[in-house]
Amino acid sequence: MVYQRADIERIPAYVQGKSLADAVKLSSNENPYPPLASVLEATRERLESFNLYPDMGAVALRERIAGHHGVRPEEVAVGAGSVEVAAQLVNASAGAGDEVMFAWRSFEAYPIMTQIAGATAQRVPLDAEDRHDLRAMADRLDDTTRLVLVCNPNNPTGTAVGAADLDDFIARVPDDVLVVLDEAYAEFIEDGPDGLAYYRERPNVAVLRTFSKAYGLAALRVGYCIAHDDVSEAMRKVQVPFGVSTIAQAAAIASLAAEDELLDRVRVIAQERERLLDGLAAEGYRPARSEANFAWLRLGAATVDFAAACDAVGIAVRPFPGEGVRITVGDAEATDRLLEVARGWPGPRIPDPTSD
Ligand SMILES: *Cc1c(COP(=O)(O)O)cnc(C)c1O
């Protein structure tokens, strides 16, 4: 195509988790529960008026989110999923000649949004336990780094950063570099550092959250960021106008009202995660210490074969060829079926160090 920007060709495509007909879909970290009745009801009321544009400022939603976290509405930026909100942050802070740092492997949208902004990705390898290597990340900061994305817990490995490591890291980041704590799976962590505590203390920290995972609104596309006034104001300038539909705004407000009920579901999913991790470990696998709603098995060269064995019995998982498999926690039956495949899998169950 002759009209495209020269660098567009190098942007990797986002891979959606596979859906197999009649399969259990454990490939996109979705919430296995259907929408709550109260949330459905709130959206139904809005169906009668979708000839009208939504409130572009999402005022009611931003007020509810602000109240929820004890901040002012001005400190809340919303978007069409937290992927779009993260892109607002990148677009507002980095361009040609600037670097955006993140761990790797991490969320596959990060390199895409970085390249779309025309900035350069600084990928810092995870440590041997598939966790962020925050010390190495701090060592790599330089004059060109504009923004650092810390995915906590990390997608696709599920590992969370420790409070002491995060304290040390944030203390080493200069004030003019923005640290974005992407907490898409925060609700699934039992205890760990609270991004908002860092936000309150530091001018250069922002916290990303989403309604897609714990709150189960993935198809409605609504996420948000808690960011200081200068950052949130810049984000509003680059946002997609009317990016959050009336229906999504209503569902998010109703979900905050139903938080207790939703968090009960989160606890069940977290328990199921433990059963999945323990079951895999009992079979000789070495799943990463996940704090999210998915498990990560580093299988190296065997990754694609393992995913194919899951496919064959109607379970869709998310392979990262040559690296590992990400398995979303579903319901109890899904865990049973997955563990059955894992039991029957001839191996190897840990990556073969001689092949790559
Ligand atoms: C799923 C996910 C998001 C959120 O996605 P949206 O549906 O766009 O809100 C953000 N960050 C990470 C790391 C994720 O895994």
mmCIF file of C-alpha atoms and ligand atoms in Angstrom:
data_model
loop_
_atom_site.group_PDB
_atom_site.id
_atom_site.type_symbol
_atom_site.label_atom_id
_atom_site.label_comp_id
_atom_site.label_asym_id
_atom_site.label_seq_id
_atom_site.Cartn_x
_atom_site.Cartn_y
_atom_site.Cartn_z
ATOM 1 C CA MET A 1 0.000 0.000 0.000
ATOM 2 C CA VAL A 2 1.587 3.246 -1.120
ATOM 3 C CA TYR A 3 -0.245 5.537 1.264
ATOM 4 C CA GLN A 4 0.863 3.934 4.510
ATOM 5 C CA ARG A 5 3.451 5.303 6.901
ATOM 6 C CA ALA A 6 6.759 3.528 6.313
ATOM 7 C CA ASP A 7 6.787 1.993 9.800
ATOM 8 C CA ILE A 8 3.247 0.562 9.721
ATOM 9 C CA GLU A 9 4.407 -2.659 8.090
ATOM 10 C CA ARG A 10 6.459 -3.566 11.167
ATOM 11 C CA ILE A 11 3.555 -3.328 13.624
ATOM 12 C CA PRO A 12 2.704 -6.821 14.858
ATOM 13 C CA ALA A 13 -0.950 -7.876 14.641
ATOM 14 C CA TYR A 14 -2.859 -8.375 17.906
ATOM 15 C CA VAL A 15 -3.805 -12.046 18.150
ATOM 16 C CA GLN A 16 -7.233 -12.721 19.589
ATOM 17 C CA GLY A 17 -7.631 -15.830 21.726
ATOM 18 C CA LYS A 18 -8.988 -18.613 19.612
ATOM 19 C CA SER A 19 -12.651 -19.643 19.745
ATOM 20 C CA LEU A 20 -13.433 -23.192 18.701
ATOM 21 C CA ALA A 21 -17.034 -24.113 18.000
ATOM 22 C CA ASP A 22 -18.386 -25.959 21.075
ATOM 23 C CA ALA A 23 -15.073 -25.479 22.835
ATOM 24 C CA VAL A 24 -14.303 -24.221 26.285
ATOM 25 C CA LYS A 25 -12.603 -20.924 25.630
ATOM 26 C CA LEU A 26 -9.630 -20.494 27.951
ATOM 27 C CA SER A 27 -7.709 -18.274 25.567
ATOM 28 C CA SER A 28 -8.686 -14.663 26.320
ATOM 29 C CA ASN A 29 -8.733 -14.285 30.120
ATOM 30 C CA GLU A 30 -12.456 -13.668 30.070
ATOM 31 C CA ASN A 31 -14.709 -13.992 33.090
ATOM 32 C CA PRO A 32 -16.559 -17.333 32.883
ATOM 33 C CA TYR A 33 -19.693 -15.947 34.565
ATOM 34 C CA PRO A 34 -22.561 -14.415 32.570
ATOM 35 C CA PRO A 35 -23.565 -10.797 33.315
ATOM 36 C CA LEU A 36 -25.358 -10.109 36.599
ATOM 37 C CA ALA A 37 -29.116 -9.491 36.379
ATOM 38 C CA SER A 38 -28.731 -5.988 37.829
ATOM 39 C CA VAL A 39 -26.085 -5.077 35.246
ATOM 40 C CA LEU A 40 -28.171 -6.459 32.383
ATOM 41 C CA GLU A 41 -31.146 -4.456 33.616
ATOM 42 C CA ALA A 42 -29.104 -1.231 33.651
ATOM 43 C CA THR A 43 -28.026 -1.794 30.056
ATOM 44 C CA ARG A 44 -31.551 -2.649 28.871
ATOM 45 C CA GLU A 45 -32.766 0.755 29.965
ATOM 46 C CA ARG A 46 -30.233 2.290 27.585
ATOM 47 C CA LEU A 47 -31.135 0.234 24.559
ATOM 48 C CA GLU A 48 -34.072 2.525 23.788
ATOM 49 C CA SER A 49 -31.836 5.528 23.167
ATOM 50 C CA PHE A 50 -28.836 4.371 21.203
ATOM 51 C CA ASN A 51 -29.711 6.799 18.436
ATOM 52 C CA LEU A 52 -28.076 9.402 20.702
ATOM 53 C CA TYR A 53 -24.361 9.883 21.356
ATOM 54 C CA PRO A 54 -23.091 8.943 24.788
ATOM 55 C CA ASP A 55 -21.949 11.554 27.300
ATOM 56 C CA MET A 56 -18.501 12.285 25.903
ATOM 57 C CA GLY A 57 -17.152 13.259 29.305
ATOM 58 C CA ALA A 58 -18.600 10.094 30.889
ATOM 59 C CA VAL A 59 -19.284 12.355 33.859
ATOM 60 C CA ALA A 60 -21.520 10.047 35.883
ATOM 61 C CA LEU A 61 -19.161 7.109 35.431
ATOM 62 C CA ARG A 62 -16.065 9.147 36.252
ATOM 63 C CA GLU A 63 -17.759 10.447 39.385
ATOM 64 C CA ARG A 64 -18.577 6.900 40.497
ATOM 65 C CA ILE A 65 -15.053 5.657 39.815
ATOM 66 C CA ALA A 66 -13.604 8.668 41.626
ATOM 67 C CA GLY A 67 -15.836 8.022 44.629
ATOM 68 C CA HIS A 68 -14.835 4.388 44.596
ATOM 69 C CA HIS A 69 -11.127 5.196 44.834
ATOM 70 C CA GLY A 70 -11.275 8.408 46.855
ATOM 71 C CA VAL A 71 -9.984 10.691 44.093
ATOM 72 C CA ARG A 72 -11.526 13.616 42.178
ATOM 73 C CA PRO A 73 -13.371 12.989 38.857
ATOM 74 C CA GLU A 74 -10.706 15.096 37.106
ATOM 75 C CA GLU A 75 -8.205 12.382 38.012
ATOM 76 C CA VAL A 76 -10.156 9.729 36.103
ATOM 77 C CA ALA A 77 -9.723 9.136 32.365
ATOM 78 C CA VAL A 78 -11.873 6.531 30.626
ATOM 79 C CA GLY A 79 -11.692 4.785 27.283
ATOM 80 C CA ALA A 80 -12.869 1.925 25.095
ATOM 81 C CA GLY A 81 -11.253 -0.717 27.265
ATOM 82 C CA SER A 82 -8.062 -0.108 29.185
ATOM 83 C CA VAL A 83 -6.171 -0.945 25.982
ATOM 84 C CA GLU A 84 -7.454 2.306 24.545
ATOM 85 C CA VAL A 85 -6.707 4.094 27.806
ATOM 86 C CA ALA A 86 -3.135 2.772 27.735
ATOM 87 C CA ALA A 87 -2.841 3.990 24.148
ATOM 88 C CA GLN A 88 -3.984 7.445 25.307
ATOM 89 C CA LEU A 89 -1.134 7.437 27.823
ATOM 90 C CA VAL A 90 1.427 6.371 25.229
ATOM 91 C CA ASN A 91 0.156 8.841 22.607
ATOM 92 C CA ALA A 92 0.111 11.680 25.104
ATOM 93 C CA SER A 93 3.642 11.069 26.337
ATOM 94 C CA ALA A 94 5.806 9.453 23.655
ATOM 95 C CA GLY A 95 6.551 10.064 19.991
ATOM 96 C CA ALA A 96 9.406 9.729 17.520
ATOM 97 C CA GLY A 97 12.765 9.430 19.295
ATOM 98 C CA ASP A 98 11.147 8.517 22.624
ATOM 99 C CA GLU A 99 11.220 5.130 24.291
ATOM 100 C CA VAL A 100 8.463 3.250 26.055
ATOM 101 C CA MET A 101 9.766 0.600 28.452
ATOM 102 C CA PHE A 102 8.032 -2.603 29.449
ATOM 103 C CA ALA A 103 8.956 -6.099 30.528
ATOM 104 C CA TRP A 104 8.987 -8.856 27.944
ATOM 105 C CA ARG A 105 7.136 -10.988 27.549
ATOM 106 C CA SER A 106 4.230 -8.897 28.692
ATOM 107 C CA PHE A 107 0.929 -7.679 27.279
ATOM 108 C CA GLU A 108 1.059 -7.977 23.495
ATOM 109 C CA ALA A 109 -0.740 -4.649 23.014
ATOM 110 C CA TYR A 110 2.230 -2.685 24.434
ATOM 111 C CA PRO A 111 4.590 -2.968 21.460
ATOM 112 C CA ILE A 112 1.691 -2.300 19.099
ATOM 113 C CA MET A 113 0.602 0.930 20.780
ATOM 114 C CA THR A 114 4.221 2.030 21.114
ATOM 115 C CA GLN A 115 4.844 1.639 17.407
ATOM 116 C CA ILE A 116 1.573 3.301 16.466
ATOM 117 C CA ALA A 117 2.697 6.320 18.490
ATOM 118 C CA GLY A 118 5.944 6.303 16.483
ATOM 119 C CA ALA A 119 7.972 5.653 19.647
ATOM 120 C CA THR A 120 10.489 2.854 20.273
ATOM 121 C CA ALA A 121 9.941 -0.104 22.584
ATOM 122 C CA GLN A 122 12.524 -0.918 25.272
ATOM 123 C CA ARG A 123 11.808 -4.522 26.190
ATOM 124 C CA VAL A 124 13.437 -5.761 29.391
ATOM 125 C CA PRO A 125 13.426 -9.567 29.786
ATOM 126 C CA LEU A 126 11.483 -11.146 32.657
ATOM 127 C CA ASP A 127 13.581 -12.856 35.336
ATOM 128 C CA ALA A 128 14.002 -16.633 35.684
ATOM 129 C CA GLU A 129 10.698 -16.892 37.578
ATOM 130 C CA ASP A 130 8.845 -15.047 34.791
ATOM 131 C CA ARG A 131 8.509 -11.917 36.933
ATOM 132 C CA HIS A 132 9.304 -8.304 36.090
ATOM 133 C CA ASP A 133 13.018 -7.698 36.611
ATOM 134 C CA LEU A 134 12.485 -4.267 38.107
ATOM 135 C CA ARG A 135 16.140 -3.768 38.943
ATOM 136 C CA ALA A 136 17.143 -4.389 35.326
ATOM 137 C CA MET A 137 14.363 -2.065 34.217
ATOM 138 C CA ALA A 138 15.642 0.720 36.483
ATOM 139 C CA ASP A 139 19.178 0.134 35.132
ATOM 140 C CA ARG A 140 17.894 0.589 31.589
ATOM 141 C CA LEU A 141 16.187 3.952 32.164
ATOM 142 C CA ASP A 142 17.814 6.707 30.143
ATOM 143 C CA ASP A 143 17.146 10.168 28.750
ATOM 144 C CA THR A 144 14.941 8.789 26.000
ATOM 145 C CA THR A 145 12.591 6.829 28.291
ATOM 146 C CA ARG A 146 9.274 8.670 28.543
ATOM 147 C CA LEU A 147 7.001 6.040 29.986
ATOM 148 C CA VAL A 148 7.296 2.673 31.746
ATOM 149 C CA LEU A 149 4.467 0.147 31.727
ATOM 150 C CA VAL A 150 4.465 -2.251 34.680
ATOM 151 C CA CYS A 151 1.917 -4.980 34.110
ATOM 152 C CA ASN A 152 0.893 -6.212 37.537
ATOM 153 C CA PRO A 153 0.025 -9.073 37.545
ATOM 154 C CA ASN A 154 1.805 -9.645 34.266
ATOM 155 C CA ASN A 155 -0.045 -10.922 31.218
ATOM 156 C CA PRO A 156 0.709 -13.674 30.138
ATOM 157 C CA THR A 157 2.746 -15.017 33.082
ATOM 158 C CA GLY A 158 0.396 -14.000 35.932
ATOM 159 C CA THR A 159 3.293 -13.065 38.215
ATOM 160 C CA ALA A 160 2.967 -10.035 40.493
ATOM 161 C CA VAL A 161 5.646 -7.614 41.634
ATOM 162 C CA GLY A 162 6.558 -7.432 45.326
ATOM 163 C CA ALA A 163 6.017 -4.250 47.336
ATOM 164 C CA ALA A 164 9.708 -3.861 48.245
ATOM 165 C CA ASP A 165 10.821 -4.266 44.617
ATOM 166 C CA LEU A 166 8.208 -1.806 43.403
ATOM 167 C CA ASP A 167 9.185 0.715 46.126
ATOM 168 C CA ASP A 168 12.823 0.546 45.039
ATOM 169 C CA PHE A 169 11.919 0.789 41.383
ATOM 170 C CA ILE A 170 9.619 3.775 41.696
ATOM 171 C CA ALA A 171 12.184 5.555 43.853
ATOM 172 C CA ARG A 172 14.706 5.211 41.015
ATOM 173 C CA VAL A 173 12.451 6.551 38.240
ATOM 174 C CA PRO A 174 12.999 10.283 37.571
ATOM 175 C CA ASP A 175 9.955 12.507 38.114
ATOM 176 C CA ASP A 176 9.668 13.315 34.420
ATOM 177 C CA VAL A 177 9.158 9.662 33.415
ATOM 178 C CA LEU A 178 5.623 8.339 33.781
ATOM 179 C CA VAL A 179 5.172 4.950 35.471
ATOM 180 C CA VAL A 180 1.924 3.255 34.463
ATOM 181 C CA LEU A 181 0.811 0.400 36.685
ATOM 182 C CA ASP A 182 -1.442 -1.732 34.495
ATOM 183 C CA GLU A 183 -3.644 -3.456 37.040
ATOM 184 C CA ALA A 184 -6.060 -5.213 34.683
ATOM 185 C CA TYR A 185 -6.087 -8.217 37.050
ATOM 186 C CA ALA A 186 -5.668 -6.396 40.377
ATOM 187 C CA GLU A 187 -8.849 -7.853 41.866
ATOM 188 C CA PHE A 188 -7.401 -11.376 41.624
ATOM 189 C CA ILE A 189 -4.324 -10.623 43.757
ATOM 190 C CA GLU A 190 -4.710 -11.742 47.322
ATOM 191 C CA ASP A 191 -2.238 -9.367 48.805
ATOM 192 C CA GLY A 192 0.257 -7.208 47.037
ATOM 193 C CA PRO A 193 1.203 -3.596 46.522
ATOM 194 C CA ASP A 194 -1.723 -1.253 45.874
ATOM 195 C CA GLY A 195 -1.004 0.925 42.865
ATOM 196 C CA LEU A 196 -3.170 3.726 44.195
ATOM 197 C CA ALA A 197 -0.938 4.102 47.244
ATOM 198 C CA TYR A 198 1.985 4.852 44.886
ATOM 199 C CA TYR A 199 -0.250 7.133 42.856
ATOM 200 C CA ARG A 200 -1.084 9.226 45.901
ATOM 201 C CA GLU A 201 2.572 9.698 46.758
ATOM 202 C CA ARG A 202 4.122 10.281 43.369
ATOM 203 C CA PRO A 203 3.343 12.838 40.655
ATOM 204 C CA ASN A 204 4.556 10.464 37.942
ATOM 205 C CA VAL A 205 2.499 7.340 38.685
ATOM 206 C CA ALA A 206 -0.774 6.431 36.958
ATOM 207 C CA VAL A 207 -2.938 3.342 37.518
ATOM 208 C CA LEU A 208 -4.843 1.516 34.781
ATOM 209 C CA ARG A 209 -7.898 -0.602 35.555
ATOM 210 C CA THR A 210 -10.501 -2.350 33.461
ATOM 211 C CA PHE A 211 -14.073 -3.595 33.707
ATOM 212 C CA SER A 212 -13.257 -6.422 31.268
ATOM 213 C CA LYS A 213 -11.835 -9.065 33.584
ATOM 214 C CA ALA A 214 -13.039 -9.191 37.219
ATOM 215 C CA TYR A 215 -16.181 -7.201 36.351
ATOM 216 C CA GLY A 216 -17.017 -9.293 33.291
ATOM 217 C CA LEU A 217 -17.758 -6.505 30.789
ATOM 218 C CA ALA A 218 -15.195 -7.482 28.130
ATOM 219 C CA ALA A 219 -17.501 -6.971 25.136
ATOM 220 C CA LEU A 220 -18.676 -3.549 26.283
ATOM 221 C CA ARG A 221 -15.197 -1.961 26.152
ATOM 222 C CA VAL A 222 -14.666 0.188 29.185
ATOM 223 C CA GLY A 223 -11.522 0.814 31.176
ATOM 224 C CA TYR A 224 -10.023 3.718 33.079
ATOM 225 C CA CYS A 225 -6.935 5.336 34.439
ATOM 226 C CA ILE A 226 -6.358 7.197 37.670
ATOM 227 C CA ALA A 227 -3.881 9.904 36.718
ATOM 228 C CA HIS A 228 -2.831 13.291 38.060
ATOM 229 C CA ASP A 229 -4.468 16.333 36.491
ATOM 230 C CA ASP A 230 -1.736 17.145 33.958
ATOM 231 C CA VAL A 231 -1.685 13.551 32.710
ATOM 232 C CA SER A 232 -5.452 12.977 32.675
ATOM 233 C CA GLU A 233 -5.986 16.271 30.869
ATOM 234 C CA ALA A 234 -3.525 15.262 28.149
ATOM 235 C CA MET A 235 -5.233 11.875 27.908
ATOM 236 C CA ARG A 236 -8.607 13.473 27.251
ATOM 237 C CA LYS A 237 -7.062 15.368 24.328
ATOM 238 C CA VAL A 238 -5.950 12.186 22.558
ATOM 239 C CA GLN A 239 -8.900 9.942 23.443
ATOM 240 C CA VAL A 240 -11.256 8.525 20.843
ATOM 241 C CA PRO A 241 -14.270 10.869 21.063
ATOM 242 C CA PHE A 242 -17.364 9.088 22.440
ATOM 243 C CA GLY A 243 -15.231 5.974 22.874
ATOM 244 C CA VAL A 244 -17.286 4.590 25.768
ATOM 245 C CA SER A 245 -20.879 3.865 24.763
ATOM 246 C CA THR A 246 -23.911 4.778 26.847
ATOM 247 C CA ILE A 247 -24.507 1.078 27.429
ATOM 248 C CA ALA A 248 -20.942 0.525 28.618
ATOM 249 C CA GLN A 249 -21.121 3.528 30.937
ATOM 250 C CA ALA A 250 -24.378 2.257 32.464
ATOM 251 C CA ALA A 251 -23.017 -1.278 32.854
ATOM 252 C CA ALA A 252 -19.849 -0.034 34.537
ATOM 253 C CA ILE A 253 -21.842 2.089 37.008
ATOM 254 C CA ALA A 254 -24.126 -0.865 37.777
ATOM 255 C CA SER A 255 -21.082 -3.111 38.208
ATOM 256 C CA LEU A 256 -19.558 -0.794 40.792
ATOM 257 C CA ALA A 257 -22.877 -0.907 42.631
ATOM 258 C CA ALA A 258 -22.782 -4.718 42.499
ATOM 259 C CA GLU A 259 -19.152 -4.948 43.514
ATOM 260 C CA ASP A 260 -19.629 -7.314 46.452
ATOM 261 C CA GLU A 261 -21.421 -9.847 44.289
ATOM 262 C CA LEU A 262 -18.755 -9.569 41.590
ATOM 263 C CA LEU A 263 -15.906 -9.898 44.060
ATOM 264 C CA ASP A 264 -17.491 -13.098 45.417
ATOM 265 C CA ARG A 265 -17.137 -14.483 41.898
ATOM 266 C CA VAL A 266 -13.537 -13.272 41.768
ATOM 267 C CA ARG A 267 -12.781 -15.220 44.944
ATOM 268 C CA VAL A 268 -14.208 -18.394 43.415
ATOM 269 C CA ILE A 269 -12.079 -17.869 40.299
ATOM 270 C CA ALA A 270 -8.987 -17.308 42.468
ATOM 271 C CA GLN A 271 -9.680 -20.568 44.316
ATOM 272 C CA GLU A 272 -10.107 -22.345 41.019
ATOM 273 C CA ARG A 273 -6.778 -20.870 39.897
ATOM 274 C CA GLU A 274 -5.096 -22.423 42.926
ATOM 275 C CA ARG A 275 -6.638 -25.791 42.108
ATOM 276 C CA LEU A 276 -5.407 -25.494 38.526
ATOM 277 C CA LEU A 277 -1.871 -24.481 39.580
ATOM 278 C CA ASP A 278 -1.666 -27.212 42.230
ATOM 279 C CA GLY A 279 -3.018 -29.811 39.816
ATOM 280 C CA LEU A 280 -0.472 -28.866 37.172
ATOM 281 C CA ALA A 281 2.365 -28.923 39.698
ATOM 282 C CA ALA A 282 1.236 -32.363 40.920
ATOM 283 C CA GLU A 283 1.609 -33.602 37.335
ATOM 284 C CA GLY A 284 5.194 -32.405 37.133
ATOM 285 C CA TYR A 285 4.592 -29.076 35.398
ATOM 286 C CA ARG A 286 6.052 -25.858 36.678
ATOM 287 C CA PRO A 287 3.368 -23.195 36.319
ATOM 288 C CA ALA A 288 4.446 -19.648 37.140
ATOM 289 C CA ARG A 289 3.211 -18.218 40.484
ATOM 290 C CA SER A 290 0.093 -16.599 39.000
ATOM 291 C CA GLU A 291 -1.915 -13.974 40.889
ATOM 292 C CA ALA A 292 -4.331 -13.429 37.997
ATOM 293 C CA ASN A 293 -7.184 -15.379 36.374
ATOM 294 C CA PHE A 294 -4.894 -17.479 34.231
ATOM 295 C CA ALA A 295 -1.946 -19.866 34.438
ATOM 296 C CA TRP A 296 1.301 -19.750 32.497
ATOM 297 C CA LEU A 297 3.195 -22.870 31.525
ATOM 298 C CA ARG A 298 6.587 -22.287 30.006
ATOM 299 C CA LEU A 299 6.932 -25.242 27.629
ATOM 300 C CA GLY A 300 9.397 -23.878 25.083
ATOM 301 C CA ALA A 301 9.472 -25.896 21.890
ATOM 302 C CA ALA A 302 6.586 -28.109 23.103
ATOM 303 C CA THR A 303 4.172 -25.181 23.415
ATOM 304 C CA VAL A 304 2.359 -25.627 20.120
ATOM 305 C CA ASP A 305 1.948 -29.372 20.627
ATOM 306 C CA PHE A 306 0.478 -28.884 24.070
ATOM 307 C CA ALA A 307 -2.001 -26.324 22.714
ATOM 308 C CA ALA A 308 -2.924 -28.765 19.931
ATOM 309 C CA ALA A 309 -3.601 -31.487 22.530
ATOM 310 C CA CYS A 310 -5.980 -29.063 24.275
ATOM 311 C CA ASP A 311 -7.651 -28.154 20.963
ATOM 312 C CA ALA A 312 -8.174 -31.836 20.239
ATOM 313 C CA VAL A 313 -10.422 -32.213 23.287
ATOM 314 C CA GLY A 314 -12.246 -28.935 22.742
ATOM 315 C CA ILE A 315 -10.280 -26.582 24.966
ATOM 316 C CA ALA A 316 -8.904 -23.402 23.419
ATOM 317 C CA VAL A 317 -5.812 -22.051 25.184
ATOM 318 C CA ARG A 318 -3.409 -19.297 24.129
ATOM 319 C CA PRO A 319 -0.035 -20.548 22.889
ATOM 320 C CA PHE A 320 2.948 -18.224 22.459
ATOM 321 C CA PRO A 321 4.961 -20.456 20.121
ATOM 322 C CA GLY A 322 8.412 -21.333 21.423
ATOM 323 C CA GLU A 323 7.633 -19.791 24.816
ATOM 324 C CA GLY A 324 4.623 -21.080 26.681
ATOM 325 C CA VAL A 325 0.889 -21.524 27.016
ATOM 326 C CA ARG A 326 -1.489 -19.180 28.803
ATOM 327 C CA ILE A 327 -4.553 -20.909 30.219
ATOM 328 C CA THR A 328 -7.482 -18.842 31.492
ATOM 329 C CA VAL A 329 -9.171 -20.071 34.652
ATOM 330 C CA GLY A 330 -12.724 -21.095 33.810
ATOM 331 C CA ASP A 331 -15.272 -22.996 35.846
ATOM 332 C CA ALA A 332 -14.578 -26.182 37.817
ATOM 333 C CA GLU A 333 -15.405 -28.402 34.855
ATOM 334 C CA ALA A 334 -12.955 -26.500 32.674
ATOM 335 C CA THR A 335 -10.226 -27.031 35.273
ATOM 336 C CA ASP A 336 -11.011 -30.760 35.443
ATOM 337 C CA ARG A 337 -10.845 -31.096 31.688
ATOM 338 C CA LEU A 338 -7.633 -29.119 31.422
ATOM 339 C CA LEU A 339 -5.981 -31.205 34.147
ATOM 340 C CA GLU A 340 -7.056 -34.349 32.326
ATOM 341 C CA VAL A 341 -5.296 -33.185 29.163
ATOM 342 C CA ALA A 342 -2.243 -32.222 31.213
ATOM 343 C CA ARG A 343 -2.196 -35.690 32.808
ATOM 344 C CA GLY A 344 -2.344 -37.432 29.455
ATOM 345 C CA TRP A 345 0.193 -35.207 27.734
ATOM 346 C CA PRO A 346 3.337 -37.236 27.018
ATOM 347 C CA GLY A 347 5.613 -34.322 27.746
ATOM 348 C CA PRO A 348 8.057 -32.717 28.160
ATOM 349 C CA ARG A 349 6.444 -30.922 31.088
ATOM 350 C CA ILE A 350 9.213 -28.437 31.600
ATOM 351 C CA PRO A 351 11.054 -26.808 28.699
ATOM 352 C CA ASP A 352 13.770 -28.912 27.182
ATOM 353 C CA PRO A 353 16.958 -26.894 27.837
ATOM 354 C CA THR A 354 18.687 -28.394 24.791
ATOM 355 C CA SER A 355 16.158 -27.169 22.260
ATOM 356 C CA ASP A 356 14.929 -23.676 21.591
HETATM 357 C C1 LIG B 1 -7.050 -7.661 29.341
HETATM 358 C C2 LIG B 1 -5.990 -6.653 29.626
HETATM 359 C C3 LIG B 1 -6.248 -5.292 29.586
HETATM 360 C C4 LIG B 1 -7.600 -4.742 29.396
HETATM 361 O O1 LIG B 1 -8.214 -4.889 28.254
HETATM 362 P P1 LIG B 1 -9.522 -4.066 27.940
HETATM 363 O O2 LIG B 1 -10.531 -5.093 27.632
HETATM 364 O O3 LIG B 1 -9.130 -3.212 26.797
HETATM 365 O O4 LIG B 1 -9.878 -3.229 29.126
HETATM 366 C C5 LIG B 1 -5.261 -4.396 29.882
HETATM 367 N N1 LIG B 1 -4.042 -4.816 30.229
HETATM 368 C C6 LIG B 1 -3.760 -6.114 30.303
HETATM 369 C C7 LIG B 1 -2.417 -6.516 30.724
HETATM 370 C C8 LIG B 1 -4.705 -7.070 29.981
HETATM 371 O O5 LIG B 1 -4.394 -8.361 30.025
#
